[in-house]
Tab-separated table of C-alpha atoms and ligand atoms in Angstrom:
chain	number	residue	atom	x	y	z
A	1	MET	CA	-157.908	54.896	103.750
A	2	ASN	CA	-160.858	53.389	101.868
A	3	LEU	CA	-161.819	49.894	103.007
A	4	ILE	CA	-164.432	47.316	102.077
A	5	PHE	CA	-165.697	44.715	104.546
A	6	LEU	CA	-166.994	41.485	103.050
A	7	GLY	CA	-168.588	38.603	104.882
A	8	ALA	CA	-171.560	36.288	104.972
A	9	PRO	CA	-174.574	37.515	106.984
A	10	GLY	CA	-173.769	36.890	110.642
A	11	ALA	CA	-169.999	36.592	110.137
A	12	GLY	CA	-169.495	39.786	112.127
A	13	LYS	CA	-168.361	42.126	109.367
A	14	GLY	CA	-170.477	44.990	110.773
A	15	THR	CA	-169.024	44.595	114.255
A	16	GLN	CA	-165.473	44.560	112.916
A	17	ALA	CA	-166.147	47.466	110.569
A	18	GLU	CA	-167.315	49.436	113.621
A	19	VAL	CA	-164.124	48.643	115.561
A	20	VAL	CA	-161.948	49.777	112.659
A	21	SER	CA	-164.112	52.879	112.178
A	22	ASP	CA	-163.646	53.852	115.861
A	23	THR	CA	-159.906	53.134	115.717
A	24	LEU	CA	-159.152	54.969	112.479
A	25	GLY	CA	-161.748	57.725	112.921
A	26	ILE	CA	-163.323	57.210	109.510
A	27	PRO	CA	-167.050	56.579	108.951
A	28	GLN	CA	-168.585	53.128	108.673
A	29	ILE	CA	-171.051	53.106	105.812
A	30	SER	CA	-173.550	50.291	106.198
A	31	THR	CA	-175.911	50.054	103.253
A	32	GLY	CA	-178.023	47.612	105.329
A	33	ASN	CA	-178.475	50.245	108.073
A	34	MET	CA	-179.234	52.940	105.498
A	35	LEU	CA	-181.837	50.718	103.854
A	36	ARG	CA	-183.432	49.772	107.201
A	37	GLU	CA	-183.645	53.470	108.044
A	38	ALA	CA	-185.308	54.140	104.675
A	39	VAL	CA	-187.801	51.320	105.300
A	40	LYS	CA	-188.577	52.727	108.761
A	41	ASN	CA	-189.125	56.204	107.318
A	42	GLY	CA	-191.236	54.856	104.455
A	43	THR	CA	-189.206	56.707	101.799
A	44	GLU	CA	-189.687	55.867	98.143
A	45	TYR	CA	-186.675	53.603	97.898
A	46	GLY	CA	-187.417	52.197	101.379
A	47	LEU	CA	-190.744	50.934	100.060
A	48	LYS	CA	-189.030	49.390	97.049
A	49	ALA	CA	-186.313	47.767	99.183
A	50	LYS	CA	-188.533	46.269	101.893
A	51	GLU	CA	-189.805	43.248	100.018
A	52	ALA	CA	-186.339	42.081	98.935
A	53	MET	CA	-184.900	42.635	102.417
A	54	ASP	CA	-187.662	40.727	104.182
A	55	ALA	CA	-187.112	37.790	101.827
A	56	GLY	CA	-183.344	37.711	102.361
A	57	ALA	CA	-182.730	38.766	98.755
A	58	LEU	CA	-180.690	41.713	97.521
A	59	VAL	CA	-182.064	45.156	96.811
A	60	SER	CA	-181.530	46.212	93.187
A	61	ASP	CA	-178.059	47.390	92.197
A	62	GLU	CA	-179.554	50.608	90.859
A	63	ILE	CA	-181.057	51.656	94.212
A	64	VAL	CA	-178.048	50.674	96.307
A	65	ILE	CA	-175.473	52.250	93.984
A	66	GLY	CA	-177.479	55.500	94.045
A	67	ILE	CA	-177.588	55.572	97.871
A	68	LEU	CA	-173.894	54.787	98.142
A	69	LYS	CA	-172.837	57.384	95.619
A	70	ASP	CA	-174.665	60.148	97.539
A	71	ARG	CA	-173.240	58.974	100.854
A	72	ILE	CA	-169.561	58.863	99.884
A	73	ALA	CA	-169.829	62.333	98.348
A	74	GLN	CA	-170.450	63.771	101.839
A	75	ASP	CA	-167.733	65.714	103.681
A	76	ASP	CA	-167.024	63.144	106.390
A	77	CYS	CA	-165.936	60.624	103.741
A	78	GLN	CA	-163.218	62.736	102.229
A	79	LYS	CA	-160.481	61.317	104.493
A	80	GLY	CA	-161.578	57.737	103.985
A	81	PHE	CA	-164.438	55.362	104.757
A	82	ILE	CA	-165.340	51.784	105.473
A	83	LEU	CA	-167.933	50.175	103.251
A	84	ASP	CA	-169.877	47.609	105.272
A	85	GLY	CA	-172.172	45.544	103.053
A	86	PHE	CA	-171.303	47.198	99.764
A	87	PRO	CA	-170.479	46.041	97.143
A	88	ARG	CA	-172.497	42.844	97.274
A	89	THR	CA	-172.513	42.000	93.563
A	90	VAL	CA	-169.924	42.227	90.775
A	91	PRO	CA	-171.892	45.044	89.025
A	92	GLN	CA	-171.768	47.057	92.289
A	93	ALA	CA	-167.981	46.578	92.467
A	94	GLU	CA	-167.685	47.624	88.828
A	95	ALA	CA	-169.790	50.703	89.580
A	96	LEU	CA	-167.359	51.690	92.358
A	97	ASP	CA	-164.427	51.300	89.975
A	98	ALA	CA	-166.291	53.329	87.349
A	99	MET	CA	-166.857	56.130	89.906
A	100	GLY	CA	-163.064	56.276	90.273
A	101	VAL	CA	-163.205	55.291	93.955
A	102	LYS	CA	-159.808	53.946	95.011
A	103	ILE	CA	-160.062	51.005	97.393
A	104	ASP	CA	-157.008	50.236	99.535
A	105	LYS	CA	-158.053	46.918	101.054
A	106	VAL	CA	-160.912	44.461	101.094
A	107	VAL	CA	-161.259	42.603	104.379
A	108	GLU	CA	-163.187	39.353	104.302
A	109	ILE	CA	-164.407	38.140	107.692
A	110	PHE	CA	-164.678	34.404	107.184
A	111	VAL	CA	-166.909	32.165	109.292
A	112	PRO	CA	-168.156	28.731	108.131
A	113	ASP	CA	-171.888	28.498	107.369
A	114	ASP	CA	-172.584	26.027	110.190
A	115	THR	CA	-171.204	28.432	112.764
A	116	ILE	CA	-173.181	31.299	111.231
A	117	LYS	CA	-176.456	29.408	111.481
A	118	LYS	CA	-175.834	28.912	115.213
A	119	ARG	CA	-174.742	32.508	115.818
A	120	VAL	CA	-177.394	34.506	114.025
A	121	SER	CA	-180.179	33.583	116.439
A	122	GLY	CA	-178.425	35.602	119.161
A	123	ARG	CA	-178.013	38.716	117.096
A	124	ARG	CA	-179.734	41.956	118.173
A	125	VAL	CA	-179.826	45.361	116.555
A	126	CYS	CA	-180.754	48.737	118.020
A	127	GLN	CA	-184.017	49.933	116.509
A	128	GLY	CA	-182.836	53.527	116.974
A	129	CYS	CA	-179.218	53.848	115.814
A	130	GLY	CA	-178.655	50.448	114.186
A	131	ALA	CA	-175.754	49.381	116.453
A	132	SER	CA	-175.338	45.620	116.483
A	133	TYR	CA	-175.009	43.265	119.442
A	134	HIS	CA	-175.045	39.566	120.259
A	135	VAL	CA	-176.605	38.127	123.421
A	136	GLU	CA	-173.594	35.880	123.979
A	137	TYR	CA	-170.620	37.408	122.169
A	138	LYS	CA	-171.328	41.129	122.435
A	139	PRO	CA	-174.097	41.756	124.969
A	140	THR	CA	-175.495	45.175	125.827
A	141	LYS	CA	-174.689	46.415	129.351
A	142	VAL	CA	-178.414	46.414	130.183
A	143	GLU	CA	-180.414	43.632	128.539
A	144	GLY	CA	-182.456	44.888	125.581
A	145	VAL	CA	-181.131	48.469	125.785
A	146	CYS	CA	-178.614	49.951	123.334
A	147	ASP	CA	-175.320	51.035	124.995
A	148	LYS	CA	-174.962	53.882	122.524
A	149	CYS	CA	-178.355	55.574	122.379
A	150	GLY	CA	-180.544	53.858	124.991
A	151	ASP	CA	-183.170	52.718	122.477
A	152	LYS	CA	-184.522	49.148	122.394
A	153	THR	CA	-182.527	46.295	120.804
A	154	VAL	CA	-184.538	43.859	118.707
A	155	VAL	CA	-184.142	40.749	116.522
A	156	ARG	CA	-183.918	41.718	112.871
A	157	LYS	CA	-186.770	40.403	110.781
A	158	ASP	CA	-184.286	38.879	108.356
A	159	ASP	CA	-182.425	37.058	111.154
A	160	GLN	CA	-185.225	34.513	111.420
A	161	PRO	CA	-183.807	31.032	110.662
A	162	GLU	CA	-185.545	30.491	107.272
A	163	VAL	CA	-184.541	33.930	106.031
A	164	VAL	CA	-180.949	33.403	107.165
A	165	LEU	CA	-180.699	30.328	104.927
A	166	ASP	CA	-181.866	32.428	101.969
A	167	ARG	CA	-179.421	35.194	102.838
A	168	LEU	CA	-176.568	32.698	103.010
A	169	ALA	CA	-177.535	31.267	99.616
A	170	THR	CA	-177.692	34.803	98.183
A	171	TYR	CA	-174.256	35.514	99.643
A	172	HIS	CA	-172.655	32.477	98.043
A	173	GLU	CA	-174.281	33.104	94.690
A	174	LYS	CA	-173.984	36.882	94.334
A	175	THR	CA	-171.389	38.208	96.795
A	176	ALA	CA	-168.744	35.474	97.149
A	177	PRO	CA	-167.535	36.082	93.523
A	178	LEU	CA	-166.214	39.412	94.820
A	179	ARG	CA	-163.446	37.499	96.606
A	180	ASP	CA	-161.977	36.631	93.196
A	181	TYR	CA	-162.661	40.100	91.861
A	182	TYR	CA	-160.582	41.735	94.605
A	183	GLU	CA	-158.027	38.948	94.851
A	184	LYS	CA	-157.136	39.666	91.219
A	185	GLN	CA	-156.650	43.323	92.185
A	186	GLY	CA	-154.334	42.179	95.035
A	187	LYS	CA	-156.558	43.786	97.670
A	188	LEU	CA	-158.187	40.865	99.475
A	189	VAL	CA	-157.209	39.953	103.032
A	190	THR	CA	-159.083	37.213	104.857
A	191	VAL	CA	-159.580	37.275	108.626
A	192	GLU	CA	-160.880	34.107	110.240
A	193	GLY	CA	-163.681	34.939	112.679
A	194	GLN	CA	-162.723	33.726	116.161
A	195	GLU	CA	-164.881	32.519	119.030
A	196	GLU	CA	-164.240	35.780	120.920
A	197	VAL	CA	-165.127	39.047	119.152
A	198	ALA	CA	-162.102	40.779	120.722
A	199	ASP	CA	-159.752	38.184	119.186
A	200	THR	CA	-161.255	38.751	115.726
A	201	SER	CA	-160.855	42.507	116.267
A	202	LYS	CA	-157.131	42.119	116.975
A	203	LEU	CA	-156.674	40.177	113.736
A	204	THR	CA	-158.797	42.692	111.807
A	205	LEU	CA	-156.945	45.750	113.103
A	206	SER	CA	-153.660	44.132	112.226
A	207	ALA	CA	-154.953	43.194	108.742
A	208	VAL	CA	-155.713	46.855	107.984
A	209	GLY	CA	-152.433	48.022	109.504
A	210	ALA	CA	-154.174	49.918	112.336
A	211	VAL	CA	-151.994	48.404	115.108
F	1	LIG	P1	-176.977	43.862	106.068
F	1	LIG	O1	-177.372	44.679	107.250
F	1	LIG	O2	-175.653	44.327	105.483
F	1	LIG	O3	-176.974	42.391	106.356
F	1	LIG	O4	-178.091	44.116	104.919
F	1	LIG	C1	-179.441	43.772	105.129
F	1	LIG	C2	-180.179	43.635	103.813
F	1	LIG	O5	-180.139	44.883	103.113
F	1	LIG	C3	-179.590	42.622	102.853
F	1	LIG	O6	-180.023	41.306	103.099
F	1	LIG	C4	-180.106	43.166	101.506
F	1	LIG	O7	-181.473	42.851	101.322
F	1	LIG	C5	-180.008	44.668	101.712
F	1	LIG	N1	-178.697	45.198	101.275
F	1	LIG	C6	-177.730	45.775	102.048
F	1	LIG	N2	-176.676	46.151	101.320
F	1	LIG	C7	-176.962	45.794	100.035
F	1	LIG	C8	-176.257	45.879	98.799
F	1	LIG	N3	-175.021	46.408	98.745
F	1	LIG	N4	-176.876	45.411	97.683
F	1	LIG	C9	-178.112	44.884	97.726
F	1	LIG	N5	-178.820	44.748	98.848
F	1	LIG	C10	-178.268	45.195	99.999
Protein backbone atom coordinates (compact mmCIF):
# COMPACT_ATOMS: atom_id res chain seq x y z
CA MET A 1 0.00 0.00 0.00
CA ASN A 2 1.34 3.44 -0.94
CA LEU A 3 0.13 6.26 1.31
CA ILE A 4 0.63 10.00 1.54
CA PHE A 5 0.29 11.90 4.82
CA LEU A 6 -0.69 15.55 4.54
CA GLY A 7 -0.97 18.05 7.35
CA ALA A 8 0.05 21.49 8.52
CA PRO A 9 3.35 21.68 10.45
CA GLY A 10 2.60 20.52 13.99
CA ALA A 11 -0.64 18.71 13.10
CA GLY A 12 1.00 15.39 13.96
CA LYS A 13 1.26 13.86 10.50
CA GLY A 14 4.76 12.49 11.25
CA THR A 15 3.62 10.84 14.47
CA GLN A 16 0.65 9.23 12.75
CA ALA A 17 2.73 8.19 9.75
CA GLU A 18 5.07 6.42 12.20
CA VAL A 19 2.18 4.54 13.85
CA VAL A 20 0.89 3.35 10.48
CA SER A 21 4.42 2.44 9.39
CA ASP A 22 4.90 0.27 12.51
CA THR A 23 1.46 -1.32 12.10
CA LEU A 24 1.70 -2.11 8.39
CA GLY A 25 5.45 -2.80 8.33
CA ILE A 26 6.15 -0.42 5.47
CA PRO A 27 8.73 2.40 5.62
CA GLN A 28 7.90 5.97 6.59
CA ILE A 29 9.65 8.33 4.21
CA SER A 30 10.02 11.76 5.75
CA THR A 31 11.55 14.25 3.35
CA GLY A 32 11.96 16.65 6.32
CA ASN A 33 14.09 14.07 8.18
CA MET A 34 16.10 13.31 5.05
CA LEU A 35 16.75 17.01 4.50
CA ARG A 36 17.72 17.58 8.16
CA GLU A 37 20.14 14.67 7.87
CA ALA A 38 21.62 16.20 4.71
CA VAL A 39 22.00 19.57 6.47
CA LYS A 40 23.72 17.86 9.42
CA ASN A 41 26.11 16.04 7.09
CA GLY A 42 26.79 19.18 5.07
CA THR A 43 26.05 17.46 1.74
CA GLU A 44 25.67 19.53 -1.40
CA TYR A 45 21.89 19.56 -1.36
CA GLY A 46 21.92 19.93 2.45
CA LEU A 47 23.74 23.23 2.02
CA LYS A 48 21.23 24.35 -0.59
CA ALA A 49 18.25 23.31 1.55
CA LYS A 50 19.35 24.86 4.86
CA GLU A 51 18.44 28.46 4.16
CA ALA A 52 14.89 27.66 3.02
CA MET A 53 14.32 25.30 5.96
CA ASP A 54 15.54 27.77 8.56
CA ALA A 55 13.19 30.40 7.14
CA GLY A 56 10.16 28.10 7.18
CA ALA A 57 10.02 28.10 3.37
CA LEU A 58 10.03 25.10 1.05
CA VAL A 59 13.11 23.55 -0.46
CA SER A 60 13.04 23.60 -4.28
CA ASP A 61 10.87 21.01 -6.02
CA GLU A 62 13.88 19.90 -8.05
CA ILE A 63 15.95 18.92 -5.00
CA VAL A 64 13.12 17.24 -3.12
CA ILE A 65 11.81 15.30 -6.13
CA GLY A 66 15.34 14.01 -6.77
CA ILE A 67 15.76 12.81 -3.17
CA LEU A 68 12.35 11.16 -3.16
CA LYS A 69 12.85 9.40 -6.46
CA ASP A 70 16.09 7.78 -5.23
CA ARG A 71 14.51 6.78 -1.94
CA ILE A 72 11.41 5.03 -3.30
CA ALA A 73 13.56 3.08 -5.76
CA GLN A 74 15.17 1.25 -2.81
CA ASP A 75 14.28 -2.37 -2.01
CA ASP A 76 12.40 -1.72 1.23
CA CYS A 77 9.83 0.38 -0.66
CA GLN A 78 8.79 -2.30 -3.08
CA LYS A 79 5.92 -3.55 -0.88
CA GLY A 80 4.65 -0.07 -0.14
CA PHE A 81 5.60 3.13 1.67
CA ILE A 82 4.26 6.10 3.54
CA LEU A 83 5.22 9.52 2.26
CA ASP A 84 5.42 11.93 5.19
CA GLY A 85 5.87 15.52 4.01
CA PHE A 86 5.91 14.82 0.30
CA PRO A 87 4.36 16.04 -1.94
CA ARG A 88 4.10 19.57 -0.60
CA THR A 89 3.34 21.39 -3.85
CA VAL A 90 1.18 20.60 -6.89
CA PRO A 91 4.30 20.19 -9.13
CA GLN A 92 5.63 17.57 -6.66
CA ALA A 93 2.32 15.67 -6.85
CA GLU A 94 2.43 15.88 -10.64
CA ALA A 95 6.00 14.55 -10.57
CA LEU A 96 4.84 11.52 -8.56
CA ASP A 97 2.07 10.86 -11.08
CA ALA A 98 4.57 11.26 -13.93
CA MET A 99 6.87 8.68 -12.27
CA GLY A 100 3.95 6.25 -12.47
CA VAL A 101 3.75 5.90 -8.68
CA LYS A 102 0.31 4.60 -7.73
CA ILE A 103 -1.05 6.19 -4.56
CA ASP A 104 -3.79 4.31 -2.71
CA LYS A 105 -4.80 6.92 -0.14
CA VAL A 106 -3.96 10.41 1.01
CA VAL A 107 -4.53 10.95 4.71
CA GLU A 108 -4.91 14.53 5.86
CA ILE A 109 -4.39 15.08 9.59
CA PHE A 110 -6.42 18.19 10.26
CA VAL A 111 -5.80 20.50 13.22
CA PRO A 112 -6.92 24.16 13.31
CA ASP A 113 -4.11 26.75 13.15
CA ASP A 114 -4.80 28.11 16.65
CA THR A 115 -4.30 24.68 18.18
CA ILE A 116 -1.13 24.17 16.14
CA LYS A 117 0.40 27.42 17.37
CA LYS A 118 -0.11 26.24 20.96
CA ARG A 119 1.18 22.72 20.32
CA VAL A 120 4.36 23.33 18.37
CA SER A 121 6.23 24.88 21.30
CA GLY A 122 6.22 21.48 23.04
CA ARG A 123 7.58 19.56 20.10
CA ARG A 124 10.96 17.80 20.37
CA VAL A 125 12.92 15.81 17.84
CA CYS A 126 15.77 13.36 18.34
CA GLN A 127 18.99 14.84 16.98
CA GLY A 128 20.20 11.31 16.19
CA CYS A 129 17.40 9.34 14.52
CA GLY A 130 14.81 12.08 13.93
CA ALA A 131 12.02 10.47 16.01
CA SER A 132 9.47 13.03 17.10
CA TYR A 133 8.03 13.66 20.56
CA HIS A 134 5.94 16.20 22.45
CA VAL A 135 6.58 17.17 26.07
CA GLU A 136 2.87 16.93 26.87
CA TYR A 137 1.25 14.63 24.31
CA LYS A 138 4.04 12.17 23.54
CA PRO A 139 6.82 12.51 26.11
CA THR A 140 10.03 10.49 26.09
CA LYS A 141 10.38 7.97 28.94
CA VAL A 142 13.44 9.87 30.22
CA GLU A 143 13.27 13.64 29.76
CA GLY A 144 15.43 14.83 26.86
CA VAL A 145 16.50 11.31 25.81
CA CYS A 146 15.17 9.52 22.72
CA ASP A 147 13.29 6.26 23.53
CA LYS A 148 14.51 4.71 20.29
CA CYS A 149 18.22 5.46 20.10
CA GLY A 150 19.16 7.19 23.37
CA ASP A 151 20.40 10.36 21.68
CA LYS A 152 19.37 13.85 22.84
CA THR A 153 15.96 15.33 21.93
CA VAL A 154 15.98 18.99 20.94
CA VAL A 155 13.66 21.79 19.76
CA ARG A 156 13.78 22.09 15.99
CA LYS A 157 15.13 25.40 14.78
CA ASP A 158 12.05 25.87 12.62
CA ASP A 159 9.69 25.26 15.56
CA GLN A 160 10.46 28.71 16.94
CA PRO A 161 7.20 30.73 17.08
CA GLU A 162 8.02 33.23 14.27
CA VAL A 163 9.16 30.46 11.93
CA VAL A 164 6.05 28.41 12.69
CA LEU A 165 3.86 31.28 11.46
CA ASP A 166 5.82 31.32 8.19
CA ARG A 167 5.55 27.55 7.86
CA LEU A 168 1.80 27.71 8.40
CA ALA A 169 1.47 30.42 5.74
CA THR A 170 3.59 28.32 3.35
CA TYR A 171 1.36 25.33 4.07
CA HIS A 172 -1.84 27.18 3.25
CA GLU A 173 -0.42 28.72 0.11
CA LYS A 174 1.55 25.83 -1.40
CA THR A 175 0.43 22.55 0.19
CA ALA A 176 -3.28 22.95 1.00
CA PRO A 177 -4.16 22.94 -2.77
CA LEU A 178 -3.16 19.27 -2.72
CA ARG A 179 -6.38 18.52 -0.82
CA ASP A 180 -8.33 19.40 -3.98
CA TYR A 181 -5.83 17.63 -6.19
CA TYR A 182 -6.32 14.32 -4.36
CA GLU A 183 -10.00 14.84 -3.63
CA LYS A 184 -10.57 14.94 -7.39
CA GLN A 185 -8.72 11.61 -7.64
CA GLY A 186 -11.04 10.22 -4.91
CA LYS A 187 -8.11 9.47 -2.60
CA LEU A 188 -8.39 12.03 0.19
CA VAL A 189 -9.45 11.01 3.70
CA THR A 190 -9.43 13.57 6.49
CA VAL A 191 -8.71 12.62 10.10
CA GLU A 192 -9.42 15.24 12.74
CA GLY A 193 -6.49 15.47 15.17
CA GLN A 194 -7.72 14.71 18.69
CA GLU A 195 -6.49 15.96 22.05
CA GLU A 196 -4.93 12.54 22.78
CA VAL A 197 -2.42 11.17 20.25
CA ALA A 198 -3.70 7.62 20.81
CA ASP A 199 -7.24 8.68 19.83
CA THR A 200 -5.96 10.23 16.59
CA SER A 201 -4.02 7.01 15.92
CA LYS A 202 -7.18 4.91 16.22
CA LEU A 203 -8.94 7.13 13.68
CA THR A 204 -5.90 7.10 11.38
CA LEU A 205 -5.48 3.32 11.45
CA SER A 206 -9.14 2.90 10.67
CA ALA A 207 -8.92 5.46 7.83
CA VAL A 208 -6.20 3.40 6.12
CA GLY A 209 -8.03 0.14 6.77
CA ALA A 210 -5.30 -1.17 9.11
CA VAL A 211 -7.73 -2.19 11.90
P1 LIG B 1 8.96 18.61 8.00
O1 LIG B 1 9.85 17.85 8.93
O2 LIG B 1 8.13 17.68 7.13
O3 LIG B 1 8.11 19.62 8.71
O4 LIG B 1 9.92 19.44 6.99
C1 LIG B 1 10.82 20.41 7.47
C2 LIG B 1 11.23 21.36 6.36
O5 LIG B 1 11.88 20.63 5.32
C3 LIG B 1 10.08 22.08 5.68
O6 LIG B 1 9.67 23.24 6.36
C4 LIG B 1 10.72 22.40 4.31
O7 LIG B 1 11.62 23.49 4.41
C5 LIG B 1 11.54 21.16 4.04
N1 LIG B 1 10.77 20.14 3.30
C6 LIG B 1 10.39 18.90 3.73
N2 LIG B 1 9.72 18.23 2.79
C7 LIG B 1 9.64 19.08 1.72
C8 LIG B 1 9.03 19.00 0.43
N3 LIG B 1 8.34 17.90 0.06
N4 LIG B 1 9.17 20.06 -0.40
C9 LIG B 1 9.85 21.16 -0.04
N5 LIG B 1 10.42 21.32 1.15
C10 LIG B 1 10.33 20.30 2.04
